[in-house]
XYZ file of C-alpha atoms in Angstrom:
639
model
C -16.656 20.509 29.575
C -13.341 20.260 31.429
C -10.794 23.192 30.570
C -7.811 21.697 28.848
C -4.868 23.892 28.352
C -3.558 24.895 25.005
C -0.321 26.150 23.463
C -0.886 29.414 20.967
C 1.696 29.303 18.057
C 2.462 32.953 17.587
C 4.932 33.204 14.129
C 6.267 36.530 13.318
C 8.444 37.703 10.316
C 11.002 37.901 13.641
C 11.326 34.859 15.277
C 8.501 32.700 17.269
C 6.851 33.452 20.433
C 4.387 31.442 22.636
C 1.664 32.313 24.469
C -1.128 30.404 26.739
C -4.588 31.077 26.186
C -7.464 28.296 27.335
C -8.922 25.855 24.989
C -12.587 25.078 24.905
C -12.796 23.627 21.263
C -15.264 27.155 20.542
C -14.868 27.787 16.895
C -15.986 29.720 13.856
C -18.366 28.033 11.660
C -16.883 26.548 8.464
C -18.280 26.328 5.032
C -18.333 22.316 5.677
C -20.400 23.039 8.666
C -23.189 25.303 7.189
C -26.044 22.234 6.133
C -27.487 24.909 4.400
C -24.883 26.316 1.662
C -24.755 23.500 -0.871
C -20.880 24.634 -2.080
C -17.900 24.816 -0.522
C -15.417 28.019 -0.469
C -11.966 27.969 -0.048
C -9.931 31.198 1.119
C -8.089 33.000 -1.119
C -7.618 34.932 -4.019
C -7.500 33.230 -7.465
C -8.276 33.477 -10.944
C -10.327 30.280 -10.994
C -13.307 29.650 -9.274
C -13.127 29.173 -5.032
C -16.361 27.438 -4.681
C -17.122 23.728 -5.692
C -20.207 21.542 -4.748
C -20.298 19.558 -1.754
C -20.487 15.609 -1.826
C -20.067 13.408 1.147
C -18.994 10.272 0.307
C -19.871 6.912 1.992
C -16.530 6.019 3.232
C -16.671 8.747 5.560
C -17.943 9.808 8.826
C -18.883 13.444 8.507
C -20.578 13.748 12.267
C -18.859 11.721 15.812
C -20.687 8.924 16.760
C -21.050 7.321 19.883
C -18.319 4.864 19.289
C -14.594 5.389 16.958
C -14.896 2.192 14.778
C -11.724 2.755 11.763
C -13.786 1.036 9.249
C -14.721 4.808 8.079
C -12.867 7.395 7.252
C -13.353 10.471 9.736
C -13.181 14.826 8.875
C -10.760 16.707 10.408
C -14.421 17.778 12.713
C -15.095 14.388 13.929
C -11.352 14.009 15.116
C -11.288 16.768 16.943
C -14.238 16.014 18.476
C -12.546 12.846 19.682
C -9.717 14.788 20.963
C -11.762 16.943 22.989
C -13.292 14.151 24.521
C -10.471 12.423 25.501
C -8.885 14.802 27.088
C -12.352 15.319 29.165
C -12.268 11.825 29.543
C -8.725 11.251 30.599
C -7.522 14.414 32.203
C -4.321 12.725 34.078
C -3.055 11.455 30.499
C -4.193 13.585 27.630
C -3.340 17.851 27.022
C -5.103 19.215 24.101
C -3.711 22.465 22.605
C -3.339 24.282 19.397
C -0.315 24.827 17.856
C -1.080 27.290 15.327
C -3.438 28.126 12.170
C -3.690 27.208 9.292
C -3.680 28.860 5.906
C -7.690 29.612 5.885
C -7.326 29.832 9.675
C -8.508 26.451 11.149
C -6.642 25.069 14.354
C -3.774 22.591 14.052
C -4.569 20.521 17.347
C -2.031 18.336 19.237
C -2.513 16.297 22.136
C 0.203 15.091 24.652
C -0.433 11.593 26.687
C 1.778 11.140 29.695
C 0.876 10.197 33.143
C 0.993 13.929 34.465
C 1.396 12.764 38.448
C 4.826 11.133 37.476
C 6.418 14.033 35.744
C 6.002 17.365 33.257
C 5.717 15.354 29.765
C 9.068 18.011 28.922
C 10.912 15.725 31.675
C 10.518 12.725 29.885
C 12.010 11.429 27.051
C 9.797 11.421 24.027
C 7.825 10.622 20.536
C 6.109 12.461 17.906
C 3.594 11.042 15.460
C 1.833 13.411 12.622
C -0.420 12.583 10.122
C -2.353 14.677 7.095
C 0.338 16.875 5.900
C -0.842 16.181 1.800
C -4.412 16.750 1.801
C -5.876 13.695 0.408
C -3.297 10.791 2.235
C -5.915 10.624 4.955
C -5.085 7.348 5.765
C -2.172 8.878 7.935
C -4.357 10.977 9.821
C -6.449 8.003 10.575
C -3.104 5.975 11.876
C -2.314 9.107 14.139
C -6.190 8.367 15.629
C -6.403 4.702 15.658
C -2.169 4.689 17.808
C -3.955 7.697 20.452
C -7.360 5.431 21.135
C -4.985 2.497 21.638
C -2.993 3.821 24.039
C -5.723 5.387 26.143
C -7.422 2.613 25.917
C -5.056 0.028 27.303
C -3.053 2.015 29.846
C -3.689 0.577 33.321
C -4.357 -2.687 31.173
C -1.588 -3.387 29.506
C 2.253 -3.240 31.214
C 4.148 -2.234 28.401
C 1.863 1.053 27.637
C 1.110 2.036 31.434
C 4.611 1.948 31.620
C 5.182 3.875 28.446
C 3.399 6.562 29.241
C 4.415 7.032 32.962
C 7.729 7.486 31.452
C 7.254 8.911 28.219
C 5.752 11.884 26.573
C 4.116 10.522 23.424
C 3.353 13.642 21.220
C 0.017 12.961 18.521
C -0.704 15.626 15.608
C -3.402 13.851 13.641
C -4.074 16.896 11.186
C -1.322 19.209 10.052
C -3.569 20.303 7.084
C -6.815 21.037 7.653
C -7.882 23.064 5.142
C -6.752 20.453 2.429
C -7.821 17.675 3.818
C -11.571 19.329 4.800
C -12.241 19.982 1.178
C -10.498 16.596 -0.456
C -13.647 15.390 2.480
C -16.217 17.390 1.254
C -15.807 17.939 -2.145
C -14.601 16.381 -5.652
C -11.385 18.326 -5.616
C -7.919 17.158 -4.720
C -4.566 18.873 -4.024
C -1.009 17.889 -2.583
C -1.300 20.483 0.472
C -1.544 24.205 0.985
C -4.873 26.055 0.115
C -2.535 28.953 -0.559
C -3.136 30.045 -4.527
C -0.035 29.598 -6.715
C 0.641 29.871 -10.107
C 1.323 25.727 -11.093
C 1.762 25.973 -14.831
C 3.571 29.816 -14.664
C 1.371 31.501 -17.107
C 0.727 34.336 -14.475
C -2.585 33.164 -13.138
C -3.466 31.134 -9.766
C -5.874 28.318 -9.251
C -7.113 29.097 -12.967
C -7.937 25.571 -14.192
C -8.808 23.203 -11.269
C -10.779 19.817 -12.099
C -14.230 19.133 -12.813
C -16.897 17.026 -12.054
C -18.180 16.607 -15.527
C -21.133 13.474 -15.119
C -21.951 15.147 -11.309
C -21.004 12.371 -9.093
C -19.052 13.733 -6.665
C -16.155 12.121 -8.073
C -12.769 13.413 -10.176
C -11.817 10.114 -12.335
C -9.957 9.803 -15.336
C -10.934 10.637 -19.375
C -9.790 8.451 -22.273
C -10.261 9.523 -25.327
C -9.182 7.446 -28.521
C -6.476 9.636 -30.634
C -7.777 10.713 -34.511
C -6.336 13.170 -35.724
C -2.822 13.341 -36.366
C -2.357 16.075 -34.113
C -4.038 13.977 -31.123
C -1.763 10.601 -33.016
C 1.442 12.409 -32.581
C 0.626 13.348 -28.714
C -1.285 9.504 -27.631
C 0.387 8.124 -25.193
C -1.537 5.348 -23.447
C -3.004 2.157 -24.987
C -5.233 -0.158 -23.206
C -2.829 -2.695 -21.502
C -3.269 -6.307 -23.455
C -3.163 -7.761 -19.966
C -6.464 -6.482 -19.216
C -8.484 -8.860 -21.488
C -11.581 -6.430 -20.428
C -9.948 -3.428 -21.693
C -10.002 -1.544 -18.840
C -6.823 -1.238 -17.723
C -4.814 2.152 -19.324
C -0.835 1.460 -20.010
C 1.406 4.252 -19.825
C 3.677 4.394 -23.840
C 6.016 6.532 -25.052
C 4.638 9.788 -26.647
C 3.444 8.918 -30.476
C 2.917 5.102 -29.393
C -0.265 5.034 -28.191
C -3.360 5.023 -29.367
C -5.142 7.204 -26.641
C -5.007 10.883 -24.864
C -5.680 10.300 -21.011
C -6.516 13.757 -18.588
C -8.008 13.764 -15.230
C -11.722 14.539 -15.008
C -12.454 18.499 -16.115
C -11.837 20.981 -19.264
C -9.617 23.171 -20.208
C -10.409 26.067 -18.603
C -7.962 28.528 -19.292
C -7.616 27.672 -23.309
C -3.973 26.760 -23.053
C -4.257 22.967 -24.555
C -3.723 21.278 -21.042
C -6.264 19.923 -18.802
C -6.686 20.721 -14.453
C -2.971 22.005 -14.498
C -3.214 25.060 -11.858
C -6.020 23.337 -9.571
C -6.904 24.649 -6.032
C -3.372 25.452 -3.995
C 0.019 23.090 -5.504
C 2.439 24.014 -2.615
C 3.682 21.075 -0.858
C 4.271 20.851 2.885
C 6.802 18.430 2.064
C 9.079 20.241 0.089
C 9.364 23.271 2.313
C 11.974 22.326 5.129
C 14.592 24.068 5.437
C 17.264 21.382 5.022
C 18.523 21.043 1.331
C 15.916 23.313 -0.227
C 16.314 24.126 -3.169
C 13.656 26.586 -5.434
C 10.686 26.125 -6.712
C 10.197 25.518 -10.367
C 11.547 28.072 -12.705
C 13.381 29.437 -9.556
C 17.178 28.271 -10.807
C 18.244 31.048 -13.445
C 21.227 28.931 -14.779
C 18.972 26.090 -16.236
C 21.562 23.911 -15.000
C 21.042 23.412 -10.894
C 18.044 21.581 -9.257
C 14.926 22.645 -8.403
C 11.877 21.589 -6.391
C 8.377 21.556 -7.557
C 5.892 22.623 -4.640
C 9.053 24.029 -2.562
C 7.451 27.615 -2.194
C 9.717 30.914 -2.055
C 10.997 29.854 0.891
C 11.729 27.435 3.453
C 8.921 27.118 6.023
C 6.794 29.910 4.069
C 3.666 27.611 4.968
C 2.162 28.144 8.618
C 1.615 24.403 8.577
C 5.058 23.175 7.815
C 6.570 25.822 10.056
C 3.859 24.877 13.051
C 5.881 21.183 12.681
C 9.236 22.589 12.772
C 9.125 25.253 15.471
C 7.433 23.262 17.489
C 9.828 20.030 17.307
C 12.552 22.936 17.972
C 11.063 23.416 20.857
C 11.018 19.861 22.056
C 14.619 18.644 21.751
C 13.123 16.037 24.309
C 11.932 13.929 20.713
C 14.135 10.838 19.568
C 11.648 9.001 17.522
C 9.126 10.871 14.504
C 6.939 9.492 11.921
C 5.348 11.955 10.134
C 3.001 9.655 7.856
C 1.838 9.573 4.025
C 0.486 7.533 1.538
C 0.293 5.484 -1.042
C 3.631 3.712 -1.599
C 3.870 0.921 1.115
C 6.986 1.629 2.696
C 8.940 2.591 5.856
C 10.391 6.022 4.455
C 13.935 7.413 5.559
C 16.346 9.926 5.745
C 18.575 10.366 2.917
C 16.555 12.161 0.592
C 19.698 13.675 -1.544
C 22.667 10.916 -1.599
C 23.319 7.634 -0.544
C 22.628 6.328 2.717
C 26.623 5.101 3.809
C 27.895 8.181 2.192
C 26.249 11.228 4.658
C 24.964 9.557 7.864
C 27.203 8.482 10.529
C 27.650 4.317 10.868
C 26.274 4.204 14.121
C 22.846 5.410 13.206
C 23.087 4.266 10.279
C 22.777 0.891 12.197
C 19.808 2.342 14.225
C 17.769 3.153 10.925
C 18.456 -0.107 9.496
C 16.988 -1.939 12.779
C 13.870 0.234 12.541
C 13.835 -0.707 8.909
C 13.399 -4.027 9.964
C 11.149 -3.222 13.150
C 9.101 -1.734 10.958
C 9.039 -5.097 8.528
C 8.141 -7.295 11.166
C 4.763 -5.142 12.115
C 3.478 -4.320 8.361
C 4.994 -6.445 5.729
C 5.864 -3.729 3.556
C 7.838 -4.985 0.348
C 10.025 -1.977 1.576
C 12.315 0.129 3.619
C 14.893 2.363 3.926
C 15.940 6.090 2.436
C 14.267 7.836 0.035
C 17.402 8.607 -2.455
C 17.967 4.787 -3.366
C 15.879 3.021 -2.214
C 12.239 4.463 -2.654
C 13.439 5.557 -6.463
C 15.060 1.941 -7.292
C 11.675 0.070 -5.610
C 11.207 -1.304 -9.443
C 13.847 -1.998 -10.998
C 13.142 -0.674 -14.727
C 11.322 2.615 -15.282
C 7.769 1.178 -16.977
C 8.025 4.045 -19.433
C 11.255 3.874 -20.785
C 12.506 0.586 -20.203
C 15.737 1.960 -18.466
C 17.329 0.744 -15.254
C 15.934 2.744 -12.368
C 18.625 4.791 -10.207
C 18.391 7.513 -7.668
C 16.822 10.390 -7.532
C 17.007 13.500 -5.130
C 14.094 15.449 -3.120
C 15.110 18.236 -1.572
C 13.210 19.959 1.573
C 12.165 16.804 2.666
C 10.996 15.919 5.905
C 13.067 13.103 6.983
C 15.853 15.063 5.792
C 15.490 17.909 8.548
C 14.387 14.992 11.228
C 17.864 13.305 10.834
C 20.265 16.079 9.513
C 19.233 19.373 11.300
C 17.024 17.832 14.102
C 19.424 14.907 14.635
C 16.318 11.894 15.559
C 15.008 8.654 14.266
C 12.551 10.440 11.364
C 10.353 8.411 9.175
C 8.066 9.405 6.496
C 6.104 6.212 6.246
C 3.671 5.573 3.402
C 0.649 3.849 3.804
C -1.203 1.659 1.407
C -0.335 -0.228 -2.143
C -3.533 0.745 -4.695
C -5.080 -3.000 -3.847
C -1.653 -4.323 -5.271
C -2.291 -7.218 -2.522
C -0.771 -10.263 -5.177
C 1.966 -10.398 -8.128
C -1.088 -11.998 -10.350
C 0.965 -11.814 -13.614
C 3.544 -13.092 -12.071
C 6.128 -10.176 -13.366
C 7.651 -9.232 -10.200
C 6.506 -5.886 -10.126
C 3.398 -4.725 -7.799
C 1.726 -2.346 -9.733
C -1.876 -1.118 -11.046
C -2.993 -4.611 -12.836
C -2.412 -6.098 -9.924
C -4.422 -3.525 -7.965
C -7.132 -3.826 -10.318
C -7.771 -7.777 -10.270
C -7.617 -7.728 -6.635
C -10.394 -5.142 -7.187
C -12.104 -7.598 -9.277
C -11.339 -10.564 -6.620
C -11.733 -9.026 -3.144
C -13.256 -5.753 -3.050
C -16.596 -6.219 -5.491
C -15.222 -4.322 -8.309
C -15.874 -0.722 -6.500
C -12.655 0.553 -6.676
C -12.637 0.802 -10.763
C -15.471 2.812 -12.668
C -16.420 1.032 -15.822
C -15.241 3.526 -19.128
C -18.824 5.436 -19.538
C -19.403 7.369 -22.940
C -19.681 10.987 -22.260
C -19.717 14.082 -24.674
C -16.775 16.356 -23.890
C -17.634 20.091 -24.474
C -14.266 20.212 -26.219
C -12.759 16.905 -26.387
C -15.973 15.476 -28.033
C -16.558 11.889 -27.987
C -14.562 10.293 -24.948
C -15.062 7.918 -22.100
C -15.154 8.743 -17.875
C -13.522 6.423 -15.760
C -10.619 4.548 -14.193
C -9.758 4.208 -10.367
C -11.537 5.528 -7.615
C -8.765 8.294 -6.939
C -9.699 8.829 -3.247
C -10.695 5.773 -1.461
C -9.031 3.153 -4.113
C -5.987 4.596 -5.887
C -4.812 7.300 -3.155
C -6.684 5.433 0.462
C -7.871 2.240 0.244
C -11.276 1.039 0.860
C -12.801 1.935 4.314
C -13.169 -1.978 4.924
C -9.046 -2.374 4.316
C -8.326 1.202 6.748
C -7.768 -0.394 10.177
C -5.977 -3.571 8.846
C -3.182 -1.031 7.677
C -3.241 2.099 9.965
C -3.188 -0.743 13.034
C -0.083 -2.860 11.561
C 1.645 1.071 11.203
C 0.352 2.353 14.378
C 2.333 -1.071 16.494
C 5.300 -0.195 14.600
C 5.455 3.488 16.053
C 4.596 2.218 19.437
C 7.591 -0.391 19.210
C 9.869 2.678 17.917
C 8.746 4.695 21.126
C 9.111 1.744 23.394
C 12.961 1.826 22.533
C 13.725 5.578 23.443
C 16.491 6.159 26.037
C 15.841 6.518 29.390
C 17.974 7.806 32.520
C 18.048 6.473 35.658
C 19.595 7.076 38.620
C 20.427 3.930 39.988
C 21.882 5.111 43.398
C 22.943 7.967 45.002
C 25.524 7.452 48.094
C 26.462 9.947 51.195
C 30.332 9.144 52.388
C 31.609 10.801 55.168
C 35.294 11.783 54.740
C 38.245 13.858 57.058
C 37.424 17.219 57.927
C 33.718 17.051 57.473
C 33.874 16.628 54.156
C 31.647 14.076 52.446
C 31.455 12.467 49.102
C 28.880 12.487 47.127
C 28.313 10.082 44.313
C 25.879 9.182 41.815
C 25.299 6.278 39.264
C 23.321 6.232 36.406
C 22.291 3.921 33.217
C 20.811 4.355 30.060
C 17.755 1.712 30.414
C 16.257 2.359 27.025
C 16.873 0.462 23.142
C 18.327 4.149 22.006
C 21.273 6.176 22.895
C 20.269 9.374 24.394
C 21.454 10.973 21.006
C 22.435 10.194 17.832
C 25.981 10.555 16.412
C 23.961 13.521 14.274
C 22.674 15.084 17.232
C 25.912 15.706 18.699
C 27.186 17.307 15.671
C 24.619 19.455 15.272
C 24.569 20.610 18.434
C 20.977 19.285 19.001
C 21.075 17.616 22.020
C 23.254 18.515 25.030
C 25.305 16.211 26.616
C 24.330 14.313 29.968
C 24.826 15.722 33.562
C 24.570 16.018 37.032
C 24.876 18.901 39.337
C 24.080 19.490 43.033
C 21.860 21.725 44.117
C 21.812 23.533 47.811
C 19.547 25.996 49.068
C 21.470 29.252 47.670
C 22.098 30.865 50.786
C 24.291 27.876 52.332
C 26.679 28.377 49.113
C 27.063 32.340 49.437
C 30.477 33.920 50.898
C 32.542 32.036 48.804
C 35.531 30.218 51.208
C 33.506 31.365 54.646
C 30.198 29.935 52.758
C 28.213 27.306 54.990
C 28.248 24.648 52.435
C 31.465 24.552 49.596
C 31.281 21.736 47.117
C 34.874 21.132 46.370
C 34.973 18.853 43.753
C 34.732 19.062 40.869
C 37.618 21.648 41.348
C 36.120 24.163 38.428
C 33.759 27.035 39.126
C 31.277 25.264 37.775
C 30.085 22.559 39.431
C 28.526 20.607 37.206
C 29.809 17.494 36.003
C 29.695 16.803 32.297
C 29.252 13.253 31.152
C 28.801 12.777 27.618
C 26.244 10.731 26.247
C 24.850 7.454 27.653
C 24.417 4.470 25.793
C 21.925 1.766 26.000
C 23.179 -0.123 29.048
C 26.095 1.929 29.811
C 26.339 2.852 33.323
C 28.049 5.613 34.521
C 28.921 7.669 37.673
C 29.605 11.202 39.205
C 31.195 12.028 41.922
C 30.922 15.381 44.432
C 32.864 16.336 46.972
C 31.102 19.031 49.684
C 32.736 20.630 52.755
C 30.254 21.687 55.362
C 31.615 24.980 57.467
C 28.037 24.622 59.982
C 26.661 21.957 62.548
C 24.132 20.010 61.599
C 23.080 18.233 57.777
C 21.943 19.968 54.909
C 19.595 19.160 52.506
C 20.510 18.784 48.840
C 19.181 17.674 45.365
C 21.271 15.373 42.956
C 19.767 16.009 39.838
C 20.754 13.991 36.317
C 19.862 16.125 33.181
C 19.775 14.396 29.506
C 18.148 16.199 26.745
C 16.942 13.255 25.513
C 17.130 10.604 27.930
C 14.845 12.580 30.933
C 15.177 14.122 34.305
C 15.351 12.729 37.213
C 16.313 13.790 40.635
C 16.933 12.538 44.462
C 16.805 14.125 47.473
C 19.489 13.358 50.336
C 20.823 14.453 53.481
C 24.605 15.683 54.087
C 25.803 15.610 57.345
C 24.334 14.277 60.636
């Protein structure tokens, strides 16, 4: 196998530090990978058990095969696998490195694809795409896959991506999490994202009272159980939805209402009354930027300030969350991010915590409003924009109450550090709709009826288990079943996985096919009196995007665009008896400042250089933007 380099993400308590190390893809065996053990162990210490039994289900591929086909969900394994061979495969595009551990100590692999012989991918102005930060929304993950095999496969074929990645760095993290999404694989179990223990319900214990597979078949779904006693009548509250005429279908009522109790799949296994509470992990990789964090439950001690369920002690306590962010530091080369989710069909924005006119600057403003409807025009979402209004106001009434909907804040969000602290285009686009294909009631509201005729209509009914009788061992008399959480209510079916990751995956190539780009569009030697000559170069912005957002400036995030000239160092020493003195600009430094370029814009700087020998000099003009790229020129001064 072909060495491929890799990037070590050292984190300390102190800062960050990065170191090289080569990357064969050698690892430590993994509970997954032992055919032998029939459970699966999860790191950690907890109060609960750390070992469930392994199940592989049919809509996923659990070794590579000779051929990616998305019409199967793949481990985090049979990715990497992929990864590895395409960077064999395709050694002038693809870099494979790790950027840091996870929790139970797995790599976090990234890959870069650029056309190396045209430039260091840090030269070029750039994209990021992530996928499988929550455990089980592996349908981003899959979208992070299905965008890299695309482009690999149709550079040299297609114009617009041969170009795109001679000019562009397009940066691919298919797996932040793989430790949750390995056992959501592998196992019955489900979590939002960290493996780390934590205490969910606050009685002092971790992990104490995860689900359980009660009937054996591999498969967490729901239990119904009628309400009789007027303990259970006072707390019911579901009844079987009257549009169901099967009596299937379980509708959500107002505590008291109802005439059922309604847990996920397990027991109670800490005796507290409540059922699969304090599962495996809680934390949530989404709630643990640093922008607008705010503490974890029970971490306000007024009782009257907000707080943030899965937020952690502290921002970026979780290696994978902090892998993301250090690294992105790092690259301030990035204008365009979509760090991917499921289940709510929607292109997901920046603001998370007020309204959209009210904290982001008009200009990109207008920006995030044309990728809202980019985004439209490739996947037919029923929406778009930020997550403060719009995601919470998507339906109109709250189904519980009956209220009108309104906004809602979430702090430590992602696309809230993307835009506010990082200063780029950052989406947090959700994938799929729970089968909600049709309005077939006709109510104007997408929701789980829907999902569940089109169950009935187009996908043979296997996305809904049947109510089955089962004897609870404290419940008593009750009924298993409901929607297939993993590959019907959370991902879709395997059949429906490339028809959504593919429309997703052509929006984010359309997003990076608008990033800025520099160019030098000429570069002229005058002579002048005195041998003097006049240097000047011209420049334009050729790409859909400004080399940095009105938030970028104000942050600080992005450095403004310039030129400088560059000599051999000995022809400028001896200050006025030096062989070469550039005299203008007039300022010690020589650089020449020149804000930031918009799409189209052209601009120009101009150098003035005295020669004090016979003969020309070499020299380079070099034009710097953070975001925009480097480029550079070589000329001659003098004859």
């Amino acid at each position: 196998m072909k060495q491929t380099s890799t990037v070590l993400l050292s984190l300390f308590i102190c800062g960050a530090a990065y170191a090289q190390k080569s990357y064969y893809g050698i690892e430590e065996k993994w509970p997954e990978q032992d055919t032998a053990r029939k459970v699966y162990t999860v790191k950690g210490e907890r109060h609960g058990i750390s070992y469930f039994k392994k199940h592989r289900f049919k809509e996923v591929q659990y070794e590579p095969g000779a051929t990616l086909t998305f019409d199967v969900y793949h481990t985090p394994d049979v990715m990497y696998s992929w990864c590895r061979k395409w960077a064999e495969q395709y050694p002038n595009l693809v870099d494979l490195y790790e950027v840091a551990r996870s929790y139970e100590g797995r790599p976090i692999l990234q890959m870069t694809l650029t056309n190396k012989k045209t430039g260091k991918h840090t030269d070029k102005p750039a994209a990021y795409f992530e996928g499988g930060r929550h455990s089980g929304e592996v349908t981003s993950s899959e979208a992070v896959l299905w965008l890299t095999k695309h482009l690999l496969d149709n550079y040299g074929k297609d114009p617009a991506i041969t170009k795109l990645l001679d000019t562009k760095s397009i940066y691919l993290r298919p797996e932040n999490n793989p430790d949750g999404a390995t056992m959501y694989l592998y196992t019955a179990q489900r979590n939002r994202s960290s493996m780390r223990p934590r205490d969910d319900d606050r009685d002092g214990l971790l992990d104490e009272d995860a689900e359980d597979d009660l009937d054996g078949d591999g498969i967490i779904y729901q239990i119904r159980k009628k309400a009789v006693t007027k303990e259970e009548l006072e707390k019911a509250d579901y009844v079987i939805d009257p549009k169901d005429k099967a009596g299937r279908l379980m509708k959500r009522v107002q505590a008291g209402q109802g005439d059922y109790l309604v847990y996920t799949e397990g027991i109670d296994n800490d005796g507290d009354g409540k059922y699969n509470e304090d599962g495996i992990g809680g934390l949530d990789n989404h709630r643990n930027y640093p922008e607008n964090w705010r503490p974890d439950q029970g971490g306000d001690f007024t009782g009257r300030g907000y707080t943030q369920g899965g937020a952690s002690e502290f921002p970026l306590s979780e290696p994978e969350t902090r892998a993301t962010f250090v690294w992105l530091m790092g690259h301030p080369n990035i204008t365009v991010v979509n760090s991917m989710d499921t289940r709510v069909p929607m292109h997901l924005r920046p603001p998370s915590t007020s309204a959209s006119a009210e904290s982001m600057f008009p200009p990109d403003l207008a920006i995030y409003k044309h990728m809202d409807s980019l985004g439209l025009s490739f996947t037919h979402y029923p929406w778009a924009g930020d997550v403060y209004d719009v995601y919470n106001t998507r339906n109109k009434v709250n189904r519980l109450t009956g209220d009108p909907s309104k906004p809602e804040p979430l702090f430590g969000h992602g696309p809230d550090f993307g835009y506010f602290q990082y200063g780029a285009v950052w989406y947090g686009d959700e994938l799929w709709n729970g089968g909600a294909m049709k309005d077939y009631d006709g109510d104007g509201d997408y929701d789980e009826y829907d999902g569940l005729m089109w169950d009935d209509e187009a996908n043979k009914k296997q996305g809904f288990k049947l109510w089955t009788k089962f004897t609870h061992p404290q419940l008593g008399a009750v009924e298993i079943g409901g929607f297939h959480p993993k590959f019907f209510a959370q991902n879709g079916p395997a059949w429906q996985l490339e028809n959504w990751i593919s429309r997703e995956s052509l929006f984010n190539l359309a997003m990076a096919k608008d990033l800025p780009q520099v160019e030098l569009t000429d570069v002229t030697v005058k002579p002048l009196p005195d041998n003097e000559y006049e240097v000047k170069a011209t420049w334009t912005n050729s790409g859909k995007l400004p080399v940095a957002l009105e938030q970028a400036k104000r942050v600080k995030m992005v450095q403004e665009d310039r030129v400088s000239l560059d000599f051999d160092k000995a022809l400028l020493k001896g200050f006025k008896d030096a062989k070469v003195i550039i005299t203008q600009p007039t300022l010690f430094d020589k650089t020449v400042y020149a804000g930031y370029t918009r799409p189209g814009e052209k601009k120009e700087a101009t150098f003035r250089v005295k020669l004090n020998q016979a003969g020309p000099v070499k020299a380079k003009v070099k034009l710097l933007s953070t975001r925009g790229g480097y480029k550079e020129k070589e000329i001659t001064i003098g004859k």
